[in-house]
CSV table of C-alpha atoms in Angstrom, one decimal:
chain,number,residue,atom,x,y,z
A,1,UNK,CA,0.1,0.3,-0.1
A,2,UNK,CA,1.0,3.7,-0.8
A,3,UNK,CA,2.4,6.2,1.8
A,4,UNK,CA,-0.2,8.6,2.2
A,5,UNK,CA,2.0,11.4,1.3
A,6,UNK,CA,4.7,11.0,-1.1
A,7,UNK,CA,7.6,14.0,-2.3
A,8,UNK,CA,9.8,13.3,-4.9
A,9,UNK,CA,12.6,16.4,-5.7
A,10,UNK,CA,9.6,18.5,-4.8
A,11,UNK,CA,11.1,22.6,-5.5
A,12,UNK,CA,8.7,25.5,-4.5
A,13,UNK,CA,10.0,29.3,-5.2
A,14,UNK,CA,8.2,32.6,-5.1
A,15,UNK,CA,9.9,34.3,-7.7
A,16,UNK,CA,13.6,33.9,-7.2
A,17,UNK,CA,13.2,33.0,-3.7
A,18,UNK,CA,13.1,29.2,-3.1
A,19,UNK,CA,11.5,27.8,0.2
A,20,UNK,CA,11.2,24.2,-0.3
A,21,UNK,CA,14.0,22.6,-2.4
A,22,UNK,CA,14.4,19.1,-3.6
A,23,UNK,CA,12.0,17.8,-1.0
A,24,UNK,CA,12.1,14.2,-0.7
A,25,UNK,CA,9.7,12.4,2.1
A,26,UNK,CA,6.9,9.9,2.4
A,27,UNK,CA,4.8,9.8,5.5
A,28,UNK,CA,3.3,6.6,6.5
A,29,UNK,CA,-0.5,5.6,6.8
A,30,UNK,CA,-2.0,6.2,10.5
A,31,UNK,CA,0.5,8.5,12.0
A,32,UNK,CA,0.3,11.9,13.7
A,33,UNK,CA,2.9,14.3,12.3
A,34,UNK,CA,4.1,17.6,13.8
A,35,UNK,CA,5.2,19.7,10.9
A,36,UNK,CA,8.0,22.0,12.9
A,37,UNK,CA,10.4,25.0,11.9
A,38,UNK,CA,10.9,28.7,12.4
A,39,UNK,CA,8.5,31.3,10.6
A,40,UNK,CA,9.1,31.5,6.7
A,41,UNK,CA,10.8,27.9,6.4
A,42,UNK,CA,8.0,26.8,4.1
A,43,UNK,CA,5.3,24.9,6.6
A,44,UNK,CA,2.6,26.8,5.3
A,45,UNK,CA,3.7,26.4,1.8
A,46,UNK,CA,4.0,22.5,1.9
A,47,UNK,CA,0.6,22.2,3.7
A,48,UNK,CA,-0.8,24.1,0.5
A,49,UNK,CA,1.1,22.1,-2.0
A,50,UNK,CA,-0.5,18.8,-0.3
A,51,UNK,CA,-3.9,20.5,-0.7
A,52,UNK,CA,-3.9,22.1,-3.9
A,53,UNK,CA,-4.2,25.8,-3.1
A,54,UNK,CA,-0.4,26.3,-4.3
A,55,UNK,CA,0.3,24.4,-8.1
A,56,UNK,CA,3.2,26.3,-9.5
A,57,UNK,CA,6.1,23.7,-7.8
A,58,UNK,CA,8.0,21.3,-9.6
A,59,UNK,CA,8.6,17.3,-8.8
A,60,UNK,CA,6.3,14.7,-7.8
A,61,UNK,CA,3.7,15.0,-5.2
A,62,UNK,CA,1.2,12.4,-4.1
A,63,UNK,CA,-1.7,11.7,-2.0
A,64,UNK,CA,-2.8,8.2,-1.3
A,65,UNK,CA,-0.9,7.2,-4.4
A,66,UNK,CA,-2.5,9.9,-6.9
A,67,UNK,CA,-1.3,13.5,-8.0
A,68,UNK,CA,-3.0,16.4,-6.4
A,69,UNK,CA,-6.4,16.9,-7.9
A,70,UNK,CA,-9.7,15.9,-7.5
A,71,UNK,CA,-9.2,12.3,-6.1
A,72,UNK,CA,-6.4,13.6,-3.4
A,73,UNK,CA,-9.4,16.6,-2.1
A,74,UNK,CA,-11.7,14.2,-1.8
A,75,UNK,CA,-9.7,12.1,0.6
A,76,UNK,CA,-7.9,15.0,2.2
A,77,UNK,CA,-9.2,17.8,5.0
A,78,UNK,CA,-7.5,20.9,5.2
A,79,UNK,CA,-7.8,23.3,8.0
A,80,UNK,CA,-5.9,26.7,7.2
A,81,UNK,CA,-4.6,29.5,9.1
A,82,UNK,CA,-7.3,31.9,8.1
A,83,UNK,CA,-10.8,31.7,7.8
A,84,UNK,CA,-12.5,30.9,4.3
A,85,UNK,CA,-15.9,30.6,4.8
A,86,UNK,CA,-18.4,33.0,2.8
A,87,UNK,CA,-19.7,36.0,5.3
A,88,UNK,CA,-23.1,35.5,4.2
A,89,UNK,CA,-23.5,31.8,5.1
A,90,UNK,CA,-24.5,30.7,8.9
A,91,UNK,CA,-23.6,27.5,10.1
A,92,UNK,CA,-25.7,25.2,8.6
A,93,UNK,CA,-25.5,26.4,5.5
A,94,UNK,CA,-21.8,25.8,5.8
A,95,UNK,CA,-22.6,22.4,7.2
A,96,UNK,CA,-25.0,21.6,3.9
A,97,UNK,CA,-22.4,23.3,1.6
A,98,UNK,CA,-19.7,20.4,2.8
A,99,UNK,CA,-22.0,17.5,3.1
A,100,UNK,CA,-22.8,18.9,-1.0
A,101,UNK,CA,-19.4,18.6,-1.9
A,102,UNK,CA,-17.6,15.5,0.5
A,103,UNK,CA,-18.9,12.0,0.5
A,104,UNK,CA,-17.1,11.4,3.7
A,105,UNK,CA,-19.0,14.5,5.2
A,106,UNK,CA,-20.6,13.1,8.8
A,107,UNK,CA,-23.6,15.9,8.8
A,108,UNK,CA,-24.7,14.4,11.6
A,109,UNK,CA,-21.8,14.3,13.5
A,110,UNK,CA,-21.4,18.0,12.4
A,111,UNK,CA,-24.6,19.1,13.4
A,112,UNK,CA,-23.9,17.4,17.1
A,113,UNK,CA,-20.7,18.8,17.3
A,114,UNK,CA,-22.5,22.7,16.3
A,115,UNK,CA,-24.3,22.0,19.5
A,116,UNK,CA,-21.6,20.4,21.8
A,117,UNK,CA,-19.4,23.7,20.5
A,118,UNK,CA,-22.4,26.0,21.8
A,119,UNK,CA,-22.7,27.7,17.9
A,120,UNK,CA,-26.2,28.5,16.7
A,121,UNK,CA,-26.6,26.7,13.0
A,122,UNK,CA,-28.7,29.9,11.8
A,123,UNK,CA,-25.8,32.4,13.2
A,124,UNK,CA,-24.0,34.2,10.0
A,125,UNK,CA,-20.6,33.9,10.0
A,126,UNK,CA,-19.9,37.4,9.5
A,127,UNK,CA,-21.9,38.1,13.2
A,128,UNK,CA,-19.0,35.3,14.7
A,129,UNK,CA,-16.2,36.1,17.0
A,130,UNK,CA,-12.6,34.8,15.7
A,131,UNK,CA,-12.9,32.3,18.1
A,132,UNK,CA,-16.8,31.1,17.0
A,133,UNK,CA,-15.3,31.1,13.6
A,134,UNK,CA,-12.1,29.3,14.0
A,135,UNK,CA,-14.8,26.7,16.1
A,136,UNK,CA,-16.8,26.2,12.9
A,137,UNK,CA,-13.7,25.5,10.9
A,138,UNK,CA,-12.3,22.7,13.1
A,139,UNK,CA,-15.8,21.2,13.2
A,140,UNK,CA,-16.1,21.4,9.1
A,141,UNK,CA,-12.6,19.6,9.2
A,142,UNK,CA,-12.8,16.9,11.7
A,143,UNK,CA,-16.7,16.0,10.5
A,144,UNK,CA,-15.3,14.4,7.7
A,145,UNK,CA,-13.9,10.7,7.4
A,146,UNK,CA,-10.8,11.7,5.8
A,147,UNK,CA,-7.5,9.4,5.0
A,148,UNK,CA,-5.4,12.7,5.5
A,149,UNK,CA,-6.1,15.8,7.9
A,150,UNK,CA,-4.1,18.6,7.3
A,151,UNK,CA,-4.1,20.6,9.6
A,152,UNK,CA,-2.0,24.7,9.9
A,153,UNK,CA,-1.3,25.7,12.8
A,154,UNK,CA,-4.8,25.2,14.6
A,155,UNK,CA,-3.2,26.0,18.4
A,156,UNK,CA,-2.0,29.3,17.0
A,157,UNK,CA,-2.8,32.3,19.2
A,158,UNK,CA,-5.4,30.1,21.6
A,159,UNK,CA,-5.6,30.2,25.4
A,160,UNK,CA,-4.5,27.0,26.7
A,161,UNK,CA,-7.8,25.9,27.5
A,162,UNK,CA,-9.1,26.3,24.1
A,163,UNK,CA,-5.7,24.4,23.0
A,164,UNK,CA,-6.6,21.6,24.9
A,165,UNK,CA,-10.4,21.6,23.5
A,166,UNK,CA,-9.0,22.0,20.1
A,167,UNK,CA,-6.5,18.6,20.6
A,168,UNK,CA,-9.6,16.6,22.0
A,169,UNK,CA,-11.7,17.6,19.1
A,170,UNK,CA,-9.1,16.7,17.0
A,171,UNK,CA,-7.3,13.4,18.3
A,172,UNK,CA,-11.4,12.4,19.6
A,173,UNK,CA,-12.8,12.8,15.9
A,174,UNK,CA,-10.2,11.4,13.6
A,175,UNK,CA,-11.1,7.9,12.1
A,176,UNK,CA,-8.8,4.8,12.7
A,177,UNK,CA,-6.0,5.1,10.8
A,178,UNK,CA,-5.9,8.4,9.4
A,179,UNK,CA,-2.8,10.6,9.3
A,180,UNK,CA,-2.7,13.8,10.7
A,181,UNK,CA,-0.5,16.4,9.4
A,182,UNK,CA,-0.2,19.4,12.3
A,183,UNK,CA,1.9,22.3,12.0
A,184,UNK,CA,2.5,23.8,15.5
A,185,UNK,CA,4.9,26.1,17.0
A,186,UNK,CA,3.9,24.6,20.4
A,187,UNK,CA,5.9,21.5,20.5
A,188,UNK,CA,6.0,21.2,24.4
A,189,UNK,CA,2.7,20.4,24.3
A,190,UNK,CA,2.0,18.5,21.2
A,191,UNK,CA,4.7,16.2,21.4
A,192,UNK,CA,3.3,13.4,23.7
A,193,UNK,CA,0.5,13.2,21.1
A,194,UNK,CA,3.0,13.0,17.9
A,195,UNK,CA,4.2,9.6,16.1
A,196,UNK,CA,6.3,11.4,14.0
A,197,UNK,CA,8.3,15.1,13.9
A,198,UNK,CA,9.4,16.6,10.6
A,199,UNK,CA,11.2,19.5,10.9
A,200,UNK,CA,11.9,21.7,8.3
A,201,UNK,CA,14.3,24.9,7.7
A,202,UNK,CA,16.9,26.0,5.3
A,203,UNK,CA,14.8,24.8,2.2
A,204,UNK,CA,15.2,21.3,3.6
A,205,UNK,CA,13.8,18.7,5.7
A,206,UNK,CA,16.4,18.7,8.4
A,207,UNK,CA,14.7,16.0,10.5
A,208,UNK,CA,12.3,13.1,10.0
A,209,UNK,CA,11.8,10.4,12.7
A,210,UNK,CA,9.7,8.6,15.0
A,211,UNK,CA,9.3,10.5,18.2
A,212,UNK,CA,10.1,6.8,19.8
A,213,UNK,CA,13.3,7.0,18.1
A,214,UNK,CA,14.1,10.6,19.2
A,215,UNK,CA,13.0,10.0,23.0
A,216,UNK,CA,15.0,6.6,22.5
A,217,UNK,CA,17.8,9.1,22.0
A,218,UNK,CA,16.9,11.1,25.7
A,219,UNK,CA,15.6,14.1,24.1
A,220,UNK,CA,13.0,15.9,24.0
A,221,UNK,CA,11.2,17.1,20.7
A,222,UNK,CA,11.8,20.9,22.1
A,223,UNK,CA,15.3,20.3,23.1
A,224,UNK,CA,15.9,18.6,19.5
A,225,UNK,CA,14.1,21.7,17.9
A,226,UNK,CA,16.4,24.4,19.5
A,227,UNK,CA,19.5,22.0,18.6
A,228,UNK,CA,18.3,21.8,14.8
A,229,UNK,CA,17.1,25.7,14.9
A,230,UNK,CA,19.8,27.2,17.2
A,231,UNK,CA,18.2,30.6,17.9
A,232,UNK,CA,20.6,33.6,15.8
A,233,UNK,CA,20.3,36.8,17.8
B,1,UNK,CA,-20.0,17.8,-9.2
B,2,UNK,CA,-20.5,20.2,-12.0
B,3,UNK,CA,-24.4,20.7,-11.2
B,4,UNK,CA,-23.5,21.0,-7.6
B,5,UNK,CA,-20.7,23.8,-8.5
B,6,UNK,CA,-23.2,25.4,-10.6
B,7,UNK,CA,-26.0,25.5,-7.9
B,8,UNK,CA,-23.4,27.1,-5.3
B,9,UNK,CA,-22.1,29.5,-8.5
B,10,UNK,CA,-25.7,30.6,-8.6
B,11,UNK,CA,-26.4,31.3,-5.6
B,12,UNK,CA,-23.3,32.9,-4.5
B,13,UNK,CA,-23.4,35.6,-7.7
B,14,UNK,CA,-27.3,35.6,-7.1
B,15,UNK,CA,-27.1,37.1,-3.8
B,16,UNK,CA,-24.8,39.7,-5.0
B,17,UNK,CA,-26.7,40.1,-8.5
B,18,UNK,CA,-30.4,39.6,-8.2
B,19,UNK,CA,-30.6,43.3,-6.1
B,20,UNK,CA,-29.4,44.8,-9.7
B,21,UNK,CA,-32.1,43.0,-11.3
B,22,UNK,CA,-34.7,44.1,-8.7
B,23,UNK,CA,-34.0,47.6,-9.6
B,24,UNK,CA,-34.4,47.0,-13.0
B,25,UNK,CA,-38.1,45.8,-12.8
B,26,UNK,CA,-39.1,48.1,-10.9
B,27,UNK,CA,-37.9,50.8,-12.9
B,28,UNK,CA,-39.7,49.4,-15.6
B,29,UNK,CA,-43.0,49.0,-13.7
B,30,UNK,CA,-42.7,52.6,-12.4
B,31,UNK,CA,-42.5,54.0,-16.2
B,32,UNK,CA,-45.4,51.5,-17.1
B,33,UNK,CA,-47.4,53.1,-14.2
B,34,UNK,CA,-47.9,56.4,-16.6
B,35,UNK,CA,-49.0,54.8,-19.6
B,36,UNK,CA,-52.5,53.9,-17.3
B,37,UNK,CA,-53.2,57.3,-16.8
B,38,UNK,CA,-55.6,58.2,-19.3
B,39,UNK,CA,-55.8,62.2,-19.8
B,40,UNK,CA,-51.9,63.3,-20.4
B,41,UNK,CA,-51.1,66.9,-20.3
B,42,UNK,CA,-47.7,68.4,-20.6
B,43,UNK,CA,-46.5,67.8,-17.0
B,44,UNK,CA,-47.2,64.2,-17.6
B,45,UNK,CA,-45.9,64.1,-20.9
B,46,UNK,CA,-42.6,65.5,-19.7
B,47,UNK,CA,-42.0,63.0,-17.0
B,48,UNK,CA,-43.0,59.8,-18.5
B,49,UNK,CA,-41.1,60.6,-21.6
B,50,UNK,CA,-37.7,61.9,-18.9
B,51,UNK,CA,-38.3,58.6,-16.6
B,52,UNK,CA,-38.4,56.4,-19.7
B,53,UNK,CA,-35.4,58.0,-21.4
B,54,UNK,CA,-33.5,57.4,-17.9
B,55,UNK,CA,-34.8,54.1,-17.9
B,56,UNK,CA,-32.9,53.6,-21.0
B,57,UNK,CA,-30.1,54.6,-19.7
B,58,UNK,CA,-30.4,52.5,-16.6
B,59,UNK,CA,-30.4,49.5,-19.1
B,60,UNK,CA,-27.0,49.9,-20.2
B,61,UNK,CA,-25.8,51.0,-16.7
B,62,UNK,CA,-27.5,47.8,-15.8
B,63,UNK,CA,-24.7,46.0,-18.1
B,64,UNK,CA,-21.6,47.8,-16.9
B,65,UNK,CA,-23.1,46.8,-13.3
B,66,UNK,CA,-23.7,43.3,-14.0
B,67,UNK,CA,-20.1,42.5,-15.6
B,68,UNK,CA,-18.7,44.0,-12.6
B,69,UNK,CA,-20.8,42.1,-9.8
B,70,UNK,CA,-19.7,38.9,-12.0
B,71,UNK,CA,-16.4,39.4,-12.1
B,72,UNK,CA,-16.1,40.6,-8.3
B,73,UNK,CA,-17.9,37.4,-7.1
B,74,UNK,CA,-15.6,35.0,-9.3
B,75,UNK,CA,-12.5,36.9,-8.4
B,76,UNK,CA,-14.0,36.5,-5.0
B,77,UNK,CA,-14.7,32.8,-5.0
B,78,UNK,CA,-11.4,32.1,-6.5
B,79,UNK,CA,-8.5,34.1,-5.6
B,80,UNK,CA,-9.6,35.6,-1.9
B,81,UNK,CA,-9.2,33.9,1.1
B,82,UNK,CA,-12.4,32.2,0.0
B,83,UNK,CA,-10.4,30.3,-2.7
B,84,UNK,CA,-9.1,28.0,-0.3
B,85,UNK,CA,-12.8,26.9,0.2
B,86,UNK,CA,-13.2,26.6,-3.6
B,87,UNK,CA,-9.5,25.0,-4.5
B,88,UNK,CA,-10.3,22.5,-1.4
B,89,UNK,CA,-13.1,21.2,-3.5
B,90,UNK,CA,-13.0,17.7,-4.8
B,91,UNK,CA,-13.6,18.8,-8.5
B,92,UNK,CA,-11.3,19.0,-11.2
B,93,UNK,CA,-10.0,22.9,-12.3
B,94,UNK,CA,-11.8,22.2,-15.5
B,95,UNK,CA,-15.4,22.1,-14.2
B,96,UNK,CA,-14.4,24.8,-11.6
B,97,UNK,CA,-13.7,26.9,-14.9
B,98,UNK,CA,-16.7,25.7,-16.9
B,99,UNK,CA,-19.2,25.7,-13.7
B,100,UNK,CA,-17.9,30.1,-13.5
B,101,UNK,CA,-18.0,30.3,-17.2
B,102,UNK,CA,-21.9,28.9,-17.7
B,103,UNK,CA,-23.0,30.5,-14.7
B,104,UNK,CA,-21.3,34.0,-15.5
B,105,UNK,CA,-22.8,33.9,-19.4
B,106,UNK,CA,-26.3,32.7,-18.2
B,107,UNK,CA,-26.0,36.1,-15.9
B,108,UNK,CA,-24.9,37.8,-18.3
B,109,UNK,CA,-28.0,36.6,-20.7
B,110,UNK,CA,-30.4,37.5,-17.8
B,111,UNK,CA,-28.7,40.8,-17.4
B,112,UNK,CA,-29.1,41.8,-21.3
B,113,UNK,CA,-32.6,40.5,-21.6
B,114,UNK,CA,-33.4,42.6,-18.6
B,115,UNK,CA,-32.0,45.3,-20.2
B,116,UNK,CA,-33.4,44.7,-23.7
B,117,UNK,CA,-36.8,44.3,-21.9
B,118,UNK,CA,-36.3,47.7,-19.8
B,119,UNK,CA,-35.7,49.1,-23.4
B,120,UNK,CA,-38.9,47.6,-25.1
B,121,UNK,CA,-40.6,48.2,-21.6
B,122,UNK,CA,-39.4,52.1,-22.7
B,123,UNK,CA,-40.3,52.6,-26.3
B,124,UNK,CA,-43.6,50.8,-25.7
B,125,UNK,CA,-44.2,53.3,-23.2
B,126,UNK,CA,-43.0,55.9,-25.1
B,127,UNK,CA,-45.3,54.9,-27.9
B,128,UNK,CA,-48.3,54.9,-25.5
B,129,UNK,CA,-47.9,57.9,-24.0
B,130,UNK,CA,-47.3,60.0,-27.3
B,131,UNK,CA,-50.6,58.4,-28.6
B,132,UNK,CA,-52.4,59.7,-25.4
B,133,UNK,CA,-51.0,62.9,-25.4
B,134,UNK,CA,-51.9,63.2,-28.8
B,135,UNK,CA,-55.7,62.5,-28.4
B,136,UNK,CA,-55.5,64.3,-25.5
B,137,UNK,CA,-54.3,68.0,-27.6
B,138,UNK,CA,-56.5,67.0,-30.3
B,139,UNK,CA,-59.3,66.7,-28.6
B,140,UNK,CA,-58.7,69.9,-26.7
B,141,UNK,CA,-58.6,71.8,-30.3
B,142,UNK,CA,-61.0,69.7,-31.6
B,143,UNK,CA,-58.8,68.4,-34.2
B,144,UNK,CA,-59.7,64.4,-33.9
B,145,UNK,CA,-59.0,64.3,-38.1
B,146,UNK,CA,-55.0,64.7,-37.5
B,147,UNK,CA,-54.9,62.2,-34.9
B,148,UNK,CA,-52.7,60.3,-37.7
B,149,UNK,CA,-50.1,62.4,-38.1
B,150,UNK,CA,-49.4,63.1,-34.5
B,151,UNK,CA,-49.6,59.4,-33.7
B,152,UNK,CA,-46.2,57.8,-32.3
B,153,UNK,CA,-46.0,55.5,-35.7
B,154,UNK,CA,-46.1,58.5,-37.6
B,155,UNK,CA,-42.9,59.6,-35.5
B,156,UNK,CA,-41.2,56.5,-36.5
B,157,UNK,CA,-40.8,54.6,-33.4
B,158,UNK,CA,-40.7,50.9,-34.1
B,159,UNK,CA,-43.7,48.6,-33.4
B,160,UNK,CA,-43.7,45.8,-31.5
B,161,UNK,CA,-42.8,43.0,-34.2
B,162,UNK,CA,-40.0,45.2,-35.6
B,163,UNK,CA,-38.3,45.4,-32.2
B,164,UNK,CA,-39.0,41.4,-31.9
B,165,UNK,CA,-37.5,41.0,-35.1
B,166,UNK,CA,-34.1,43.1,-34.1
B,167,UNK,CA,-33.8,41.0,-30.9
B,168,UNK,CA,-34.0,37.8,-32.5
B,169,UNK,CA,-31.2,38.5,-34.7
B,170,UNK,CA,-29.7,40.2,-31.8
B,171,UNK,CA,-29.2,37.5,-29.6
B,172,UNK,CA,-27.7,35.4,-31.8
B,173,UNK,CA,-24.7,37.6,-32.2
B,174,UNK,CA,-24.9,38.4,-28.8
B,175,UNK,CA,-24.5,34.9,-27.1
B,176,UNK,CA,-21.6,34.4,-29.2
B,177,UNK,CA,-20.1,37.8,-28.3
B,178,UNK,CA,-21.0,37.0,-24.5
B,179,UNK,CA,-19.1,33.6,-24.6
B,180,UNK,CA,-15.9,35.6,-26.5
B,181,UNK,CA,-16.1,38.3,-23.8
B,182,UNK,CA,-16.8,36.7,-20.6
B,183,UNK,CA,-14.0,34.3,-21.6
B,184,UNK,CA,-11.6,37.0,-22.1
B,185,UNK,CA,-12.6,38.4,-18.5
B,186,UNK,CA,-12.0,34.6,-16.8
B,187,UNK,CA,-8.2,34.7,-18.9
B,188,UNK,CA,-7.3,38.1,-17.7
B,189,UNK,CA,-8.7,37.4,-13.9
B,190,UNK,CA,-6.7,34.4,-13.9
B,191,UNK,CA,-3.7,35.4,-15.4
B,192,UNK,CA,-3.5,38.9,-13.0
B,193,UNK,CA,-3.0,36.0,-10.2
B,194,UNK,CA,-0.4,34.1,-11.6
B,195,UNK,CA,3.4,35.3,-11.4
B,196,UNK,CA,4.8,37.5,-12.1
B,197,UNK,CA,1.5,39.6,-12.8
B,198,UNK,CA,0.2,39.3,-9.7
B,199,UNK,CA,2.3,41.4,-8.0
B,200,UNK,CA,0.4,44.4,-9.6
B,201,UNK,CA,-2.8,43.2,-10.9
B,202,UNK,CA,-4.3,46.9,-11.3
B,203,UNK,CA,-1.5,47.3,-13.7
B,204,UNK,CA,-1.9,44.6,-15.5
B,205,UNK,CA,-5.7,43.7,-15.8
B,206,UNK,CA,-5.9,47.0,-18.1
B,207,UNK,CA,-3.3,46.1,-20.2
B,208,UNK,CA,-4.4,42.6,-20.7
B,209,UNK,CA,-7.7,43.3,-21.6
B,210,UNK,CA,-7.1,45.9,-24.0
B,211,UNK,CA,-4.3,43.2,-25.7
B,212,UNK,CA,-6.9,40.6,-25.6
B,213,UNK,CA,-9.4,42.6,-27.5
B,214,UNK,CA,-6.9,44.0,-30.0
B,215,UNK,CA,-5.3,40.4,-30.6
B,216,UNK,CA,-9.1,39.0,-30.6
B,217,UNK,CA,-9.6,41.6,-33.6
B,218,UNK,CA,-6.2,40.7,-35.4
B,219,UNK,CA,-7.2,37.1,-35.7
B,220,UNK,CA,-10.5,37.4,-36.8
B,221,UNK,CA,-9.4,40.2,-39.1
B,222,UNK,CA,-6.3,37.6,-40.3
B,223,UNK,CA,-8.9,34.5,-40.9
B,224,UNK,CA,-10.9,37.0,-43.0
B,225,UNK,CA,-8.0,37.9,-45.1
B,226,UNK,CA,-6.6,34.2,-45.3
B,227,UNK,CA,-10.5,32.7,-46.0
B,228,UNK,CA,-10.2,36.2,-49.0
B,229,UNK,CA,-13.4,37.5,-47.3
B,230,UNK,CA,-14.1,40.7,-46.1
B,231,UNK,CA,-15.2,40.1,-41.8
B,232,UNK,CA,-17.1,42.4,-41.2
B,233,UNK,CA,-15.4,43.6,-37.5
B,234,UNK,CA,-18.6,46.2,-36.9
B,235,UNK,CA,-20.0,44.4,-33.9
B,236,UNK,CA,-23.5,46.2,-34.4
B,237,UNK,CA,-23.8,45.4,-37.9
B,238,UNK,CA,-22.6,42.0,-37.6
B,239,UNK,CA,-25.4,39.9,-39.2
B,240,UNK,CA,-27.3,42.5,-40.5
B,241,UNK,CA,-27.2,42.9,-44.5
B,242,UNK,CA,-23.7,40.8,-44.1
B,243,UNK,CA,-23.7,37.6,-46.1
B,244,UNK,CA,-24.0,34.3,-43.9
B,245,UNK,CA,-20.8,33.2,-44.6
B,246,UNK,CA,-19.0,36.2,-43.6
B,247,UNK,CA,-20.8,35.9,-40.5
B,248,UNK,CA,-20.7,32.1,-39.6
B,249,UNK,CA,-16.7,32.8,-40.4
B,250,UNK,CA,-16.7,35.6,-38.0
B,251,UNK,CA,-18.7,33.7,-35.2
B,252,UNK,CA,-16.5,30.1,-35.7
B,253,UNK,CA,-13.3,32.1,-35.3
B,254,UNK,CA,-14.8,33.6,-32.1
B,255,UNK,CA,-15.8,30.4,-30.9
B,256,UNK,CA,-12.3,29.1,-31.2
B,257,UNK,CA,-10.6,32.0,-29.5
B,258,UNK,CA,-12.9,31.6,-26.7
B,259,UNK,CA,-12.1,27.8,-26.8
B,260,UNK,CA,-8.2,28.8,-26.7
B,261,UNK,CA,-8.6,31.2,-23.8
B,262,UNK,CA,-10.7,28.3,-21.6
B,263,UNK,CA,-7.8,25.8,-22.1
B,264,UNK,CA,-5.1,28.2,-21.3
B,265,UNK,CA,-7.3,29.4,-18.7
B,266,UNK,CA,-7.7,25.8,-17.4
B,267,UNK,CA,-3.7,25.1,-17.4
B,268,UNK,CA,-3.3,28.1,-15.3
B,269,UNK,CA,-5.6,27.6,-12.9
B,270,UNK,CA,-4.0,23.7,-12.7
B,271,UNK,CA,-0.5,24.7,-12.8
B,272,UNK,CA,0.1,27.9,-12.1
B,273,UNK,CA,-2.0,29.3,-8.7
B,274,UNK,CA,-0.4,29.9,-5.7
B,275,UNK,CA,-3.2,31.2,-3.2
B,276,UNK,CA,-1.7,33.7,-1.0
């Protein structure tokens, strides 16, 4: 069986600035992968390439053995680092929209989550606070029975209790054998959750290994991160 | 999936667009109210003529607004933050583009139909109001015998049948031009979000629009030269009094250009997009 994500010689440049160069990477199924790296290292670019938001790259990208396209998007649930919902829609319309397009979207589950998240089905996106919009985006993503979840900094800028709530939602709603690729700077909070750690920087994959292997070396992820990316003041 | 995309595109563009249609219908309705009045004095005549003149101007404004609304809606759903929703959908870029193209062409047709409808209503209103005013005037002057000389027909305004004949010919021309115009708009919109043009879309969009228009004109002209026929580039006269061969060649060249632009746009959407 194919790995869920395969990258071969993948390069992405913005004009003359290369952010990812000749990346070779295979991510196995059923794992939770932490994508880490300093700001501007290409984490978001990599996620956008995997989900089809960026398609002007070179090299080979395969999701579930297929190139990025209609099929890969049907098995990938993407949570970007911004709100993308039409402002005029209400929460229920957003749920219906997703159910309309994604066969793996579990509508009853989404409606239950709306209630659990204390979101009014009739409330319009434009009247929701930033936190409420983030909750709605999270529930729309996690209501899918996807093979791959690509989550771009779902914990960015939220308080510790909300952080716990978000992580619980992700972990409890994830189907068995699905893969989660999650980018974060909250390494200390997240290392207990990750199966694999993926660190990128200087246009390359600097580290990709199982957390169990890394722990066997007697180092925490946080310590490794400091080693791989020493702070230059 | 195309049907679902179309449904959603209709809802999204329709939300922004229906108020434009509503204003047009209301304007036409008010214009028609003047014709219900039995006695038409000078004051009513002036107001009615003015209103219906404004109605014709509104028809032109409606077209400009329709293009803007449709392009803004397309731009929002593809290239702003909402693009993260659109590009994540499990559909091919071909389906995505086809859906935008079909819904935009249909909305434009709807707006053209309304604009033409407004002009028809305005002309018919003017005809009725002039006939009534002439009746009132001649009655007051005891000169009913001269009614024929003052009628709208005598003043050269087209009859309903003449107008409908003109519309039928116009419809074919409009659809062909609309398809090309919409593809030029979608192409320009897409290329303005592709490197290196995305840096200054405000600068590139007018350059591309003018470039496309000139290129289309030249290609149609060259095709005509190659086929040794004098292709008529006067849009208003296309189909009227020209030979069917010339019109057909022009239409085929325009549809061919539209197809080329469609596939180039699809290529850019599938290979050259980098959402911010």
